[in-house]
mmCIF file of C-alpha atoms and ligand atoms in Angstrom:
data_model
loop_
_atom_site.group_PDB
_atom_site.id
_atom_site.type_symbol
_atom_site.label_atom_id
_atom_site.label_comp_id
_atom_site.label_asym_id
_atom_site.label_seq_id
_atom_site.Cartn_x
_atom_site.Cartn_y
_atom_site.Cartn_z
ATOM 1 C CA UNK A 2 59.427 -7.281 16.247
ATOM 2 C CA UNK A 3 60.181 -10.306 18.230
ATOM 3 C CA UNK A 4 60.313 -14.122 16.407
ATOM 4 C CA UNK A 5 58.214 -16.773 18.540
ATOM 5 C CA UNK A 6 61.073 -18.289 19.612
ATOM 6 C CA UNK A 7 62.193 -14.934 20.650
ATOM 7 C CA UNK A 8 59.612 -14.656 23.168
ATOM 8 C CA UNK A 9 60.223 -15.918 26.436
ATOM 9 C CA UNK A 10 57.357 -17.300 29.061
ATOM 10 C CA UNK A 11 58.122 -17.880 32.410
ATOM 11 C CA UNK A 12 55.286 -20.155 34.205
ATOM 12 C CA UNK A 13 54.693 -20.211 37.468
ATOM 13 C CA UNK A 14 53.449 -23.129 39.031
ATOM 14 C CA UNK A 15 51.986 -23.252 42.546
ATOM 15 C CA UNK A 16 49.560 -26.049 42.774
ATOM 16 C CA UNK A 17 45.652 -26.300 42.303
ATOM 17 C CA UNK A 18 43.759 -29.042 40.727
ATOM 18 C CA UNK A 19 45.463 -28.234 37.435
ATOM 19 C CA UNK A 20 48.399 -30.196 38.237
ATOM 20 C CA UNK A 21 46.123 -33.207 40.615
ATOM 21 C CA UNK A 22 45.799 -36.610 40.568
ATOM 22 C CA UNK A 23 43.568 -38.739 42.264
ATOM 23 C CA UNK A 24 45.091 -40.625 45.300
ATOM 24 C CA UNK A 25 44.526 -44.266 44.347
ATOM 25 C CA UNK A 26 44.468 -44.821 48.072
ATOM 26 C CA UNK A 27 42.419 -42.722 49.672
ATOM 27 C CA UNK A 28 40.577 -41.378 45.891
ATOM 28 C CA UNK A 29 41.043 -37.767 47.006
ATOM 29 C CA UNK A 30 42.964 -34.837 44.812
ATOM 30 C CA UNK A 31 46.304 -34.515 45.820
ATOM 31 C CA UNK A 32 48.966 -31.908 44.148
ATOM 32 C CA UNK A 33 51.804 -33.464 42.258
ATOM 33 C CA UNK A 34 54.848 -32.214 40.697
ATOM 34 C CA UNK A 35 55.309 -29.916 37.734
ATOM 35 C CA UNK A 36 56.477 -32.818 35.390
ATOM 36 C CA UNK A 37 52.619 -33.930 34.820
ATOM 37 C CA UNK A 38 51.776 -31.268 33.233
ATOM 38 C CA UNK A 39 53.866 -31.388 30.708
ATOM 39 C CA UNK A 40 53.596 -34.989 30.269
ATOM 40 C CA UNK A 41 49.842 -34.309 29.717
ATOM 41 C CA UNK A 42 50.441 -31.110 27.250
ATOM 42 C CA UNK A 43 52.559 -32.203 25.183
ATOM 43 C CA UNK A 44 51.551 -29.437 23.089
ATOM 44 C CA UNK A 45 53.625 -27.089 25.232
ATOM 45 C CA UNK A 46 56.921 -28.538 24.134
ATOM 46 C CA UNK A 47 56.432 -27.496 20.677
ATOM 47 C CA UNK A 48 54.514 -24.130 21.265
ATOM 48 C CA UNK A 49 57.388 -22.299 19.846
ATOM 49 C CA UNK A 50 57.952 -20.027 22.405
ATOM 50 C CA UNK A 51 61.142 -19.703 24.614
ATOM 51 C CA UNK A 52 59.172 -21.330 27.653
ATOM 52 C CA UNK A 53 60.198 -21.772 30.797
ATOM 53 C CA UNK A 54 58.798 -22.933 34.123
ATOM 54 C CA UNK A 55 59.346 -22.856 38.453
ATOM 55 C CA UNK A 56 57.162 -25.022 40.277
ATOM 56 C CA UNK A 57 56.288 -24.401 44.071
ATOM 57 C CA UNK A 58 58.168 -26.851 46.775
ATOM 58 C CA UNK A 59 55.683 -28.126 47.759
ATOM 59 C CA UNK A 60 52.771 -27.416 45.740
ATOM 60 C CA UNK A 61 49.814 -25.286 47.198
ATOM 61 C CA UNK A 62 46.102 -26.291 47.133
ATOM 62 C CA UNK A 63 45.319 -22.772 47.022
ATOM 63 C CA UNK A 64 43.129 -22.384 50.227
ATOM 64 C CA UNK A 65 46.903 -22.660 51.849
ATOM 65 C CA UNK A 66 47.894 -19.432 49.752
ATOM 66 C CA UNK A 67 48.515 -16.211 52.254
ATOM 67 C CA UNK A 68 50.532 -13.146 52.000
ATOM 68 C CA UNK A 69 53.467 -15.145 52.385
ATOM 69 C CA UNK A 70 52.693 -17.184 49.065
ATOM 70 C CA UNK A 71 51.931 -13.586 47.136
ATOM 71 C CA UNK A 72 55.288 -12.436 48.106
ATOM 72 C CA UNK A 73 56.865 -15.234 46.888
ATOM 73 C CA UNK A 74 55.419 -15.011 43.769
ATOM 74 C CA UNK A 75 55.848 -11.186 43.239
ATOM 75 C CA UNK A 76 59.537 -12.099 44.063
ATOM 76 C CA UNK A 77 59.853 -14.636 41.671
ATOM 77 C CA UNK A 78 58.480 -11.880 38.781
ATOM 78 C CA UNK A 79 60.551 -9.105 40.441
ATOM 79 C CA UNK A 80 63.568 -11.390 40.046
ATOM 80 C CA UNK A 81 63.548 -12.451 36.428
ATOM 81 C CA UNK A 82 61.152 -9.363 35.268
ATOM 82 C CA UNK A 83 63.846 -7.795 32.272
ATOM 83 C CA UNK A 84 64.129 -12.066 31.123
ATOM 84 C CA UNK A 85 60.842 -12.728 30.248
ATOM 85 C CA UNK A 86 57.844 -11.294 28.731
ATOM 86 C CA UNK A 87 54.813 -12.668 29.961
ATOM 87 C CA UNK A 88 54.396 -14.354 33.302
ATOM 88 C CA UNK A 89 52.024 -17.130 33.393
ATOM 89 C CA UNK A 90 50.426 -18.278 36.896
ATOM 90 C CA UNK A 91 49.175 -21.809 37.560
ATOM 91 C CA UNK A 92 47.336 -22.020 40.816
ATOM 92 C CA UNK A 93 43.884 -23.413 42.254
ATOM 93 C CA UNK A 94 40.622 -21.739 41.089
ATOM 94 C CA UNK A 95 39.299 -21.507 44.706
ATOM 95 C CA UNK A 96 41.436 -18.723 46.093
ATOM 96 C CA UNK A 97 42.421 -17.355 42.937
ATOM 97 C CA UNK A 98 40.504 -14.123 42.751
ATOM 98 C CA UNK A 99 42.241 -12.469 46.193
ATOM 99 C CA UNK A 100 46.073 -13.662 44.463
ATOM 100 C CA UNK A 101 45.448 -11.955 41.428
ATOM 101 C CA UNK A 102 44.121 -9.128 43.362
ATOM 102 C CA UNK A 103 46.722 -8.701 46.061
ATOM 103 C CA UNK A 104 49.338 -9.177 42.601
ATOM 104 C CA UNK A 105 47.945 -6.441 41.477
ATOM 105 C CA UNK A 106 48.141 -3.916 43.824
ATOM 106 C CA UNK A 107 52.138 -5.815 44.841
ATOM 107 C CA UNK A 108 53.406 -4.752 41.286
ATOM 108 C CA UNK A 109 53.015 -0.923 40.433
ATOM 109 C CA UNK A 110 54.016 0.101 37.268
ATOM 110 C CA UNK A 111 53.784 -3.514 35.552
ATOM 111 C CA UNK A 112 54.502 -3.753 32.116
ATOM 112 C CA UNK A 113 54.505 -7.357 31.313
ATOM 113 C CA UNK A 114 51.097 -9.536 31.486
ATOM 114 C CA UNK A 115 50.215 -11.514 34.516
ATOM 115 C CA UNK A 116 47.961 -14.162 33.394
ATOM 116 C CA UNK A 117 46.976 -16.750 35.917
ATOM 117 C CA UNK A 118 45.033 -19.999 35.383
ATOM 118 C CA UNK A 119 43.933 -22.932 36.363
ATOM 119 C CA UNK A 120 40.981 -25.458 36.086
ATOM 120 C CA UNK A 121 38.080 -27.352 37.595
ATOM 121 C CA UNK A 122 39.014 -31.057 36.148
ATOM 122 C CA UNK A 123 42.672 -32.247 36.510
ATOM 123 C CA UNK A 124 44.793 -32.036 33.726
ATOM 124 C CA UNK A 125 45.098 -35.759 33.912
ATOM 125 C CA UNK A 126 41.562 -36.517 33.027
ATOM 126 C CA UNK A 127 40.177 -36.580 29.218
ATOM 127 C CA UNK A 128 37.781 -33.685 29.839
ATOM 128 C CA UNK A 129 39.961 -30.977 31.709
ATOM 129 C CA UNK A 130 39.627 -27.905 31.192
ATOM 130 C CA UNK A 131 43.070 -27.106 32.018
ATOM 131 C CA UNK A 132 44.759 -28.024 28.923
ATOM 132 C CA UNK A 133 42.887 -25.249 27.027
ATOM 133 C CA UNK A 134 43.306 -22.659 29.725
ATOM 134 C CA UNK A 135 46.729 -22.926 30.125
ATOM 135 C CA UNK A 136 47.635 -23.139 26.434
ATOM 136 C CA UNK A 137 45.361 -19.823 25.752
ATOM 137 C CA UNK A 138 46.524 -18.482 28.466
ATOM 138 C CA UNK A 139 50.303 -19.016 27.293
ATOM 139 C CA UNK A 140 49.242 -17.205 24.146
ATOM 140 C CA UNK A 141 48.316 -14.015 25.839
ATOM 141 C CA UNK A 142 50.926 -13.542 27.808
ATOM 142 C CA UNK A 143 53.179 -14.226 24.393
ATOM 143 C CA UNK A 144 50.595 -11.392 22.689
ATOM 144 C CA UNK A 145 52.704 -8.338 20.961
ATOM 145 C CA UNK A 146 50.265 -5.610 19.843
ATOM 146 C CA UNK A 147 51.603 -2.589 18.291
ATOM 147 C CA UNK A 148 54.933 -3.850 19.369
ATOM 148 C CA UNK A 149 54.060 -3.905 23.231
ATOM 149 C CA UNK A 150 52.560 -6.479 25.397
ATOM 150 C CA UNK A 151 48.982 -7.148 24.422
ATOM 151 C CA UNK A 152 47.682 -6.954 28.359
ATOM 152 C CA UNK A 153 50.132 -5.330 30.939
ATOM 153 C CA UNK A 154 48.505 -6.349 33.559
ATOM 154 C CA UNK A 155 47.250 -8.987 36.400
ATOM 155 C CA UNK A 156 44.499 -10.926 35.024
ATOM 156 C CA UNK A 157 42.714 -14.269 34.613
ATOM 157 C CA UNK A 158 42.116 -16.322 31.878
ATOM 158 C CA UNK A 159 39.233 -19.232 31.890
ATOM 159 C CA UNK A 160 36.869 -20.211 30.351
ATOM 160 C CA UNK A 161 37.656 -18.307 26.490
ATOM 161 C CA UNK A 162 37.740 -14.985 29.010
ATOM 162 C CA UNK A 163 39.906 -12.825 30.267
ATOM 163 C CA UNK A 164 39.096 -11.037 33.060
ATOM 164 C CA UNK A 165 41.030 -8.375 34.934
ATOM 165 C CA UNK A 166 42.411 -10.042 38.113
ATOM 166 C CA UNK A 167 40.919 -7.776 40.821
ATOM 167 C CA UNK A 168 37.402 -7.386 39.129
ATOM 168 C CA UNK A 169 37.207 -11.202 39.219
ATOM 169 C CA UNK A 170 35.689 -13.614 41.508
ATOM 170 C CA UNK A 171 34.587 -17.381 41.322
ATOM 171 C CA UNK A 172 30.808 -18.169 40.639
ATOM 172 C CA UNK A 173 30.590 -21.692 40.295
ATOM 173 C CA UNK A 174 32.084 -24.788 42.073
ATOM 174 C CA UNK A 175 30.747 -26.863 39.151
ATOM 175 C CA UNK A 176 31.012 -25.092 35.950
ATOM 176 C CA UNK A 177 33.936 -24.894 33.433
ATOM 177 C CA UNK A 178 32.680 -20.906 33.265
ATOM 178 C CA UNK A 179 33.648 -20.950 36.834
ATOM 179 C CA UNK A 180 34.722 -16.642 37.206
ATOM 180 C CA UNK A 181 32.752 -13.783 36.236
ATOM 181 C CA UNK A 182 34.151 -10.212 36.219
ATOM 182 C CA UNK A 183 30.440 -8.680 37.001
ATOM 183 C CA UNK A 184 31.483 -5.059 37.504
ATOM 184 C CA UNK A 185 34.158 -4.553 34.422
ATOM 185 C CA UNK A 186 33.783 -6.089 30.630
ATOM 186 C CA UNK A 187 36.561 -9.009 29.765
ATOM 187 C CA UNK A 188 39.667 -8.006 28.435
ATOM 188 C CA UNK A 189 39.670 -10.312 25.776
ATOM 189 C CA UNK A 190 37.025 -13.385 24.305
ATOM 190 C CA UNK A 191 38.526 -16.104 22.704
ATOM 191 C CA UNK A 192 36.823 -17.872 19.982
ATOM 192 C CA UNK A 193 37.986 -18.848 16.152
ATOM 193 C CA UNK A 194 40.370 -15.412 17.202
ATOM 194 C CA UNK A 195 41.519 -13.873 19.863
ATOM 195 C CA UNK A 196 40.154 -10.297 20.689
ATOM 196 C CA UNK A 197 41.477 -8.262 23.020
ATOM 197 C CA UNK A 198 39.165 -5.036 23.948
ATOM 198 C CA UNK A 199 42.138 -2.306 24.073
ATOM 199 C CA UNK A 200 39.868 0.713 25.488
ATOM 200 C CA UNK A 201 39.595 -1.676 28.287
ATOM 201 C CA UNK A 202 42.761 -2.049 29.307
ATOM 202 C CA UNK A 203 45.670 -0.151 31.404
ATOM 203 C CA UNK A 204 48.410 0.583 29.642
ATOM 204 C CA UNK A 205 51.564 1.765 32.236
ATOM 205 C CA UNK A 206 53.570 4.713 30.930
ATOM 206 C CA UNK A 207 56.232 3.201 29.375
ATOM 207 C CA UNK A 208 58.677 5.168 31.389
ATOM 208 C CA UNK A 209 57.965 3.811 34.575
ATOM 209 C CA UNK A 210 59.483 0.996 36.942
ATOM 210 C CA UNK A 211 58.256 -1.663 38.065
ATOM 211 C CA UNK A 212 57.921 -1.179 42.099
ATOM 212 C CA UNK A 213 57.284 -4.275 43.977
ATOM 213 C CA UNK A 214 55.442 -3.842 47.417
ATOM 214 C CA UNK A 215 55.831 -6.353 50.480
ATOM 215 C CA UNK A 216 53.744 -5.466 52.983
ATOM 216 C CA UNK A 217 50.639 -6.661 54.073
ATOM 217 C CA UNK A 218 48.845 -6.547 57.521
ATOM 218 C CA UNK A 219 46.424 -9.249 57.861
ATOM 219 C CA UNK A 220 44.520 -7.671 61.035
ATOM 220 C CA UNK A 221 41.517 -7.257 58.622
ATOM 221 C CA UNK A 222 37.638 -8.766 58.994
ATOM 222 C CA UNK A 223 34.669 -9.064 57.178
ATOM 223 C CA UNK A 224 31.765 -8.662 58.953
ATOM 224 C CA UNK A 225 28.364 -10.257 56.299
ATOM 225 C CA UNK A 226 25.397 -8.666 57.826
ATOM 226 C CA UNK A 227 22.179 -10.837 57.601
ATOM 227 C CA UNK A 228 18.611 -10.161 59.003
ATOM 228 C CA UNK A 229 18.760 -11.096 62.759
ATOM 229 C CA UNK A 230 22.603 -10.407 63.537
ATOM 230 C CA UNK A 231 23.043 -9.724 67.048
ATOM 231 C CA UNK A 232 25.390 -7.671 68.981
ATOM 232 C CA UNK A 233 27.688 -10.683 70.210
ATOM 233 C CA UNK A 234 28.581 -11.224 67.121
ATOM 234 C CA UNK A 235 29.775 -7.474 65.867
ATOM 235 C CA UNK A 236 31.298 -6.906 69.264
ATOM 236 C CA UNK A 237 33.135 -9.722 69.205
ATOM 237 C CA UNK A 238 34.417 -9.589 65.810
ATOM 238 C CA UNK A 239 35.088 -5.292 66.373
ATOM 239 C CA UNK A 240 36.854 -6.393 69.516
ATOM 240 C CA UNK A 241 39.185 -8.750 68.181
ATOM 241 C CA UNK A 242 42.722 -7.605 69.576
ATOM 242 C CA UNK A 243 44.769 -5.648 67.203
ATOM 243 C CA UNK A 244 41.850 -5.705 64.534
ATOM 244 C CA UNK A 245 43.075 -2.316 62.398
ATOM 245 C CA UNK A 246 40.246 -2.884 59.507
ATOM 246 C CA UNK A 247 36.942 -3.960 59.198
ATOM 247 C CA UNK A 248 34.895 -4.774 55.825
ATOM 248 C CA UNK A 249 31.491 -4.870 56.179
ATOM 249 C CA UNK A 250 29.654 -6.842 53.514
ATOM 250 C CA UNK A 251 26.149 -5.093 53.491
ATOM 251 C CA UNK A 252 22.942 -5.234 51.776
ATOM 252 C CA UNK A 253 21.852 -3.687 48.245
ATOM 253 C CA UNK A 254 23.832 -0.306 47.260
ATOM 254 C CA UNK A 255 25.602 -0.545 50.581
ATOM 255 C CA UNK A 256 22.781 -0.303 53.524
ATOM 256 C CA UNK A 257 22.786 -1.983 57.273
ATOM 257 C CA UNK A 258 20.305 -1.998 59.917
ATOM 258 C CA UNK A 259 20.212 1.169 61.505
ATOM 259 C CA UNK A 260 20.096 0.019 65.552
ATOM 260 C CA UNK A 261 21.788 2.559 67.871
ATOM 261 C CA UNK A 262 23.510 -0.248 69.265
ATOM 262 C CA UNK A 263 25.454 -0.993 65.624
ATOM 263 C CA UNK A 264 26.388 2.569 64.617
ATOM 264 C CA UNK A 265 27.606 3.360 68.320
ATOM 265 C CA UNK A 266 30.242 0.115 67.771
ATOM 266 C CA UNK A 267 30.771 1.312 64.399
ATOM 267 C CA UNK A 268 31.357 4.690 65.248
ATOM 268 C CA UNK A 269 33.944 3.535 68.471
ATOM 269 C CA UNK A 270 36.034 1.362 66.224
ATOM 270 C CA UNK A 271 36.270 4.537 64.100
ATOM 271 C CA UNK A 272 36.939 6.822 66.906
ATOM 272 C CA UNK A 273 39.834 4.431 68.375
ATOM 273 C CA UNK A 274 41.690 4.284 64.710
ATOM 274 C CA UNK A 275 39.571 1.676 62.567
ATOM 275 C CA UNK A 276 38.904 1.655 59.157
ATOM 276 C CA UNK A 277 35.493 0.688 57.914
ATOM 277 C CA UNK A 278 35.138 -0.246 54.676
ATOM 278 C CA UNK A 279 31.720 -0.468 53.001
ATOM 279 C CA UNK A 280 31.592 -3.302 50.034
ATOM 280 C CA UNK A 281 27.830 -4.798 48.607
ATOM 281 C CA UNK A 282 27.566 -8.525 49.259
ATOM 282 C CA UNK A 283 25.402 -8.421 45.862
ATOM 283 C CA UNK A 284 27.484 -10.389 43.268
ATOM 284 C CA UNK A 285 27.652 -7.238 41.301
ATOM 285 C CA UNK A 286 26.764 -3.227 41.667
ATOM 286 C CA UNK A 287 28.148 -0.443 43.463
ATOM 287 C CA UNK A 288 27.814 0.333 46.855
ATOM 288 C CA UNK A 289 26.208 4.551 47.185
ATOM 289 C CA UNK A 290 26.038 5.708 50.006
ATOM 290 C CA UNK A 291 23.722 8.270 51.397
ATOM 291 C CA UNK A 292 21.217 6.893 48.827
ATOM 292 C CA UNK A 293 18.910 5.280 51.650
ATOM 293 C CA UNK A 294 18.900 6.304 55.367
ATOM 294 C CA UNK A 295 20.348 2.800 56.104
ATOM 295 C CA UNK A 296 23.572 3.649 54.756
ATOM 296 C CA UNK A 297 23.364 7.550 55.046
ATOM 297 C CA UNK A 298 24.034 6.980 59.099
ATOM 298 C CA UNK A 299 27.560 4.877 58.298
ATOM 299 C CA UNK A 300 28.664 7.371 55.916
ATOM 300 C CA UNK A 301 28.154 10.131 58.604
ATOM 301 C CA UNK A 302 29.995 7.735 61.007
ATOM 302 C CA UNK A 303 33.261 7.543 58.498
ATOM 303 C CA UNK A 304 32.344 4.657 56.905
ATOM 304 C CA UNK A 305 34.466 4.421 53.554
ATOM 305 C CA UNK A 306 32.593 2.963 50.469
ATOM 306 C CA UNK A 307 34.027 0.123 48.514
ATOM 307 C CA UNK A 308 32.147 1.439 45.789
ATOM 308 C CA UNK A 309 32.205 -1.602 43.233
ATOM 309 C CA UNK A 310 35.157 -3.439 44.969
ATOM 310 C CA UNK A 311 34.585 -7.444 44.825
ATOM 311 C CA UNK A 312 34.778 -9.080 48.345
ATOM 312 C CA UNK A 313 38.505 -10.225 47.017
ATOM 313 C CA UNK A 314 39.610 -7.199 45.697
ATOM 314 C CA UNK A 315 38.594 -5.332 48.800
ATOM 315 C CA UNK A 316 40.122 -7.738 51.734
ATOM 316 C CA UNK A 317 43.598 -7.872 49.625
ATOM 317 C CA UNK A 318 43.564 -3.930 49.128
ATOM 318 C CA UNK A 319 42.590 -3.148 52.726
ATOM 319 C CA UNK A 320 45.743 -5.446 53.549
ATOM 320 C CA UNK A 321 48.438 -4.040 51.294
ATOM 321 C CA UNK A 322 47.160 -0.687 52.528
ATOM 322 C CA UNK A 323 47.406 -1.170 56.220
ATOM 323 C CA UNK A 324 50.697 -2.637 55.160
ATOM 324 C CA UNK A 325 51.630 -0.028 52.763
ATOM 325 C CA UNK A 326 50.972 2.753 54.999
ATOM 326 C CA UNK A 327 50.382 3.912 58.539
ATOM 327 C CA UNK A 328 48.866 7.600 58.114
ATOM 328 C CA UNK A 329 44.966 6.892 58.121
ATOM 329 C CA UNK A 330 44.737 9.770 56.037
ATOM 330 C CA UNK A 331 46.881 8.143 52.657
ATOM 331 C CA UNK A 332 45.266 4.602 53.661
ATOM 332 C CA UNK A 333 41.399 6.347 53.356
ATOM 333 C CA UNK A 334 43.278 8.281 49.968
ATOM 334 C CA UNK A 335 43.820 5.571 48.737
ATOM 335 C CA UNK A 336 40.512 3.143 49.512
ATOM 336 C CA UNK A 337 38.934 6.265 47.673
ATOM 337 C CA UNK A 338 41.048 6.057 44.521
ATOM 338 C CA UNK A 339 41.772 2.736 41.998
ATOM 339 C CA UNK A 340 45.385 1.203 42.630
ATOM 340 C CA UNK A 341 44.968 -0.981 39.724
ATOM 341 C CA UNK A 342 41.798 -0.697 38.007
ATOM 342 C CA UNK A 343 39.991 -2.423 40.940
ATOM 343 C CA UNK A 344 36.840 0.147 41.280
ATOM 344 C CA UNK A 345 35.024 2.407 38.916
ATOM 345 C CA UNK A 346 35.696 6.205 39.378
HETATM 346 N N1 LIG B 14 41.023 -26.809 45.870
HETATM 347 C C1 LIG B 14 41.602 -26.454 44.594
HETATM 348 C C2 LIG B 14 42.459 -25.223 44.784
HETATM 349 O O1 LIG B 14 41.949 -24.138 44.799
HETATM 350 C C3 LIG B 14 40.532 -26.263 43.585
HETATM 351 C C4 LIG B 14 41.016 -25.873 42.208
HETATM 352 O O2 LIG B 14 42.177 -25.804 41.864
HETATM 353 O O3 LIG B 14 40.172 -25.612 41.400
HETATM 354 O O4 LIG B 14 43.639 -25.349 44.919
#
């Protein structure tokens, strides 16, 4: 059994409003170096924890985060994986559900937790947030339970939750409770004590590498039907040169209008080597297909569902996947299947 100062954090730092201050110029947020958080947690010097930290050059708001950015990051866990124990992210709340997502699905096998944080008030200010997220979140990436990592896995913590990364998305542009996990329980609630909800997480077998993958292929749309949508718009966006796959963000349990005109572009996009995948713009649910006509007619046409994907998790797996693999058969495989815990089976 490791000693607290045995245990070793690495944290990630990649921008967000976490580590802002206000401009006095032009009174807008602006990203500053890693040294202000620490000046304004204190508290992290004396954790007693081996801690350790590697800010972005320059930091990220995190609507600048891409594929490029999650590789980096992977990297920077695949490179120092065996020296640390837990890997805390800092990064902006607004893109933060498709990084822990794509993370996911980037590291197979991972044994170490993968917490990532952030907050909705800068650290600066006397009311943040952030101060208690990142703390919290330092202590569950530190968590030992039954002499293993506590939570092996990608996740987020805010708010006193823990959510698994890919079941996550952000609710509220206003709140402190800003994510919400509306298809899977938390992982853990944090109150007087910490409680982590083991039947709900994945536990790697032990014997297992970590595998790090690379690739992602960012010819990907989502299509959000509404009542009224016309035909310009599909073709256009079904059209778009080298567009390999298509999420379509439909109504209910997975249904779309049922003109001739839409399933005949539908069913070309197929024909030429799409991949159509079928993901509930309700906030939570499961898409089922075949349940109403509306959706019986896609399904026919090869329409894959997303079952209970959120919009996040289903853009960054649809990505990795075309990146990951070439033979529609193992990319429609795996769409079917969970990589990481991402649908319900
Ligand atoms: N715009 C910021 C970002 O996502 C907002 C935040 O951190 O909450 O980087």
């Amino acid at each position: 059994m490791k000693t607290k100062k045995e245990i070793s954090i690495l944290i990630i730092y990649t921008g967000g409003t976490i580590g802002m201050v206000q401009d006095p110029e032009t009174g807008s947020l602006v990203p500053i170096d890693f040294r202000h958080i620490t000046d304004h947690v204190p508290e992290l010097r004396k954790f007693g924890y081996d801690l350790h930290s590697v800010s972005f050059d320059p930091v990220k708001d995190s609507s600048n985060i891409d594929p490029e950015v999650w590789i980096r990051m992977a990297e920077i866990i695949e490179d120092s994986y065996n020296d640390f124990d837990g890997f805390v992210i800092l990064h902006g709340t607004d893109t933060m559900a498709y990084t822990a997502s794509a993370m996911s699905y980037m590291l197979e096998n991972l044994g170490k937790p993968v917490i990532l944080t952030g907050s909705q008030l800068p650290i600066g200010l006397l009311r943040t947030d952030g101060r208690e997220n990142l703390i919290t979140a330092i202590e569950i990436a530190a968590a030992i339970e039954n002499d293993a990592p506590a939570v092996p896995e990608v996740c987020i913590y805010f708010d006193n939750k823990l959510t698994r990364g890919n079941r996550t998305t952000k609710m509220s542009a206003e709140h402190f409770d800003a994510f919400n996990s509306p298809n899977y329980p938390p992982l853990a609630e944090v109150g007087l004590h910490l409680k982590y909800y083991n039947q709900l997480i994945c536990y790697p077998a032990k014997e297992k590498k970590l595998i790090v993958h690379k690739s992602f292929d960012t010819n990907v749309a989502i299509l959000k039907l509404f009542p009224g949508i016309n035909r310009k718009l599909v073709r256009a966006i079904i059209k778009t040169e080298g567009l390999r796959g298509l999420i379509i963000e439909t109504f209910g349990s997975g249904n779309a209008p049922t003109y001739q005109w839409f399933l005949d572009d539908l069913n070309q996009f197929i024909d030429t080597g799409g991949i159509i995948l079928n993901v509930t713009q309700c906030p939570g649910g499961s898409v089922e297909m075949g349940v109403y006509e509306t959706s019986r007619q896609m399904m026919a046409a090869g329409v894959i569902s997303g079952k209970d994907l959120t919009s996040e998790a289903s853009v960054t797996k649809l990505m990795h996947l075309l990146g990951r693999y070439s033979s529609r058969e193992k990319i429609t495989e795996s769409l079917n299947k969970s990589l990481a815990g991402e649908i319900s089976q």
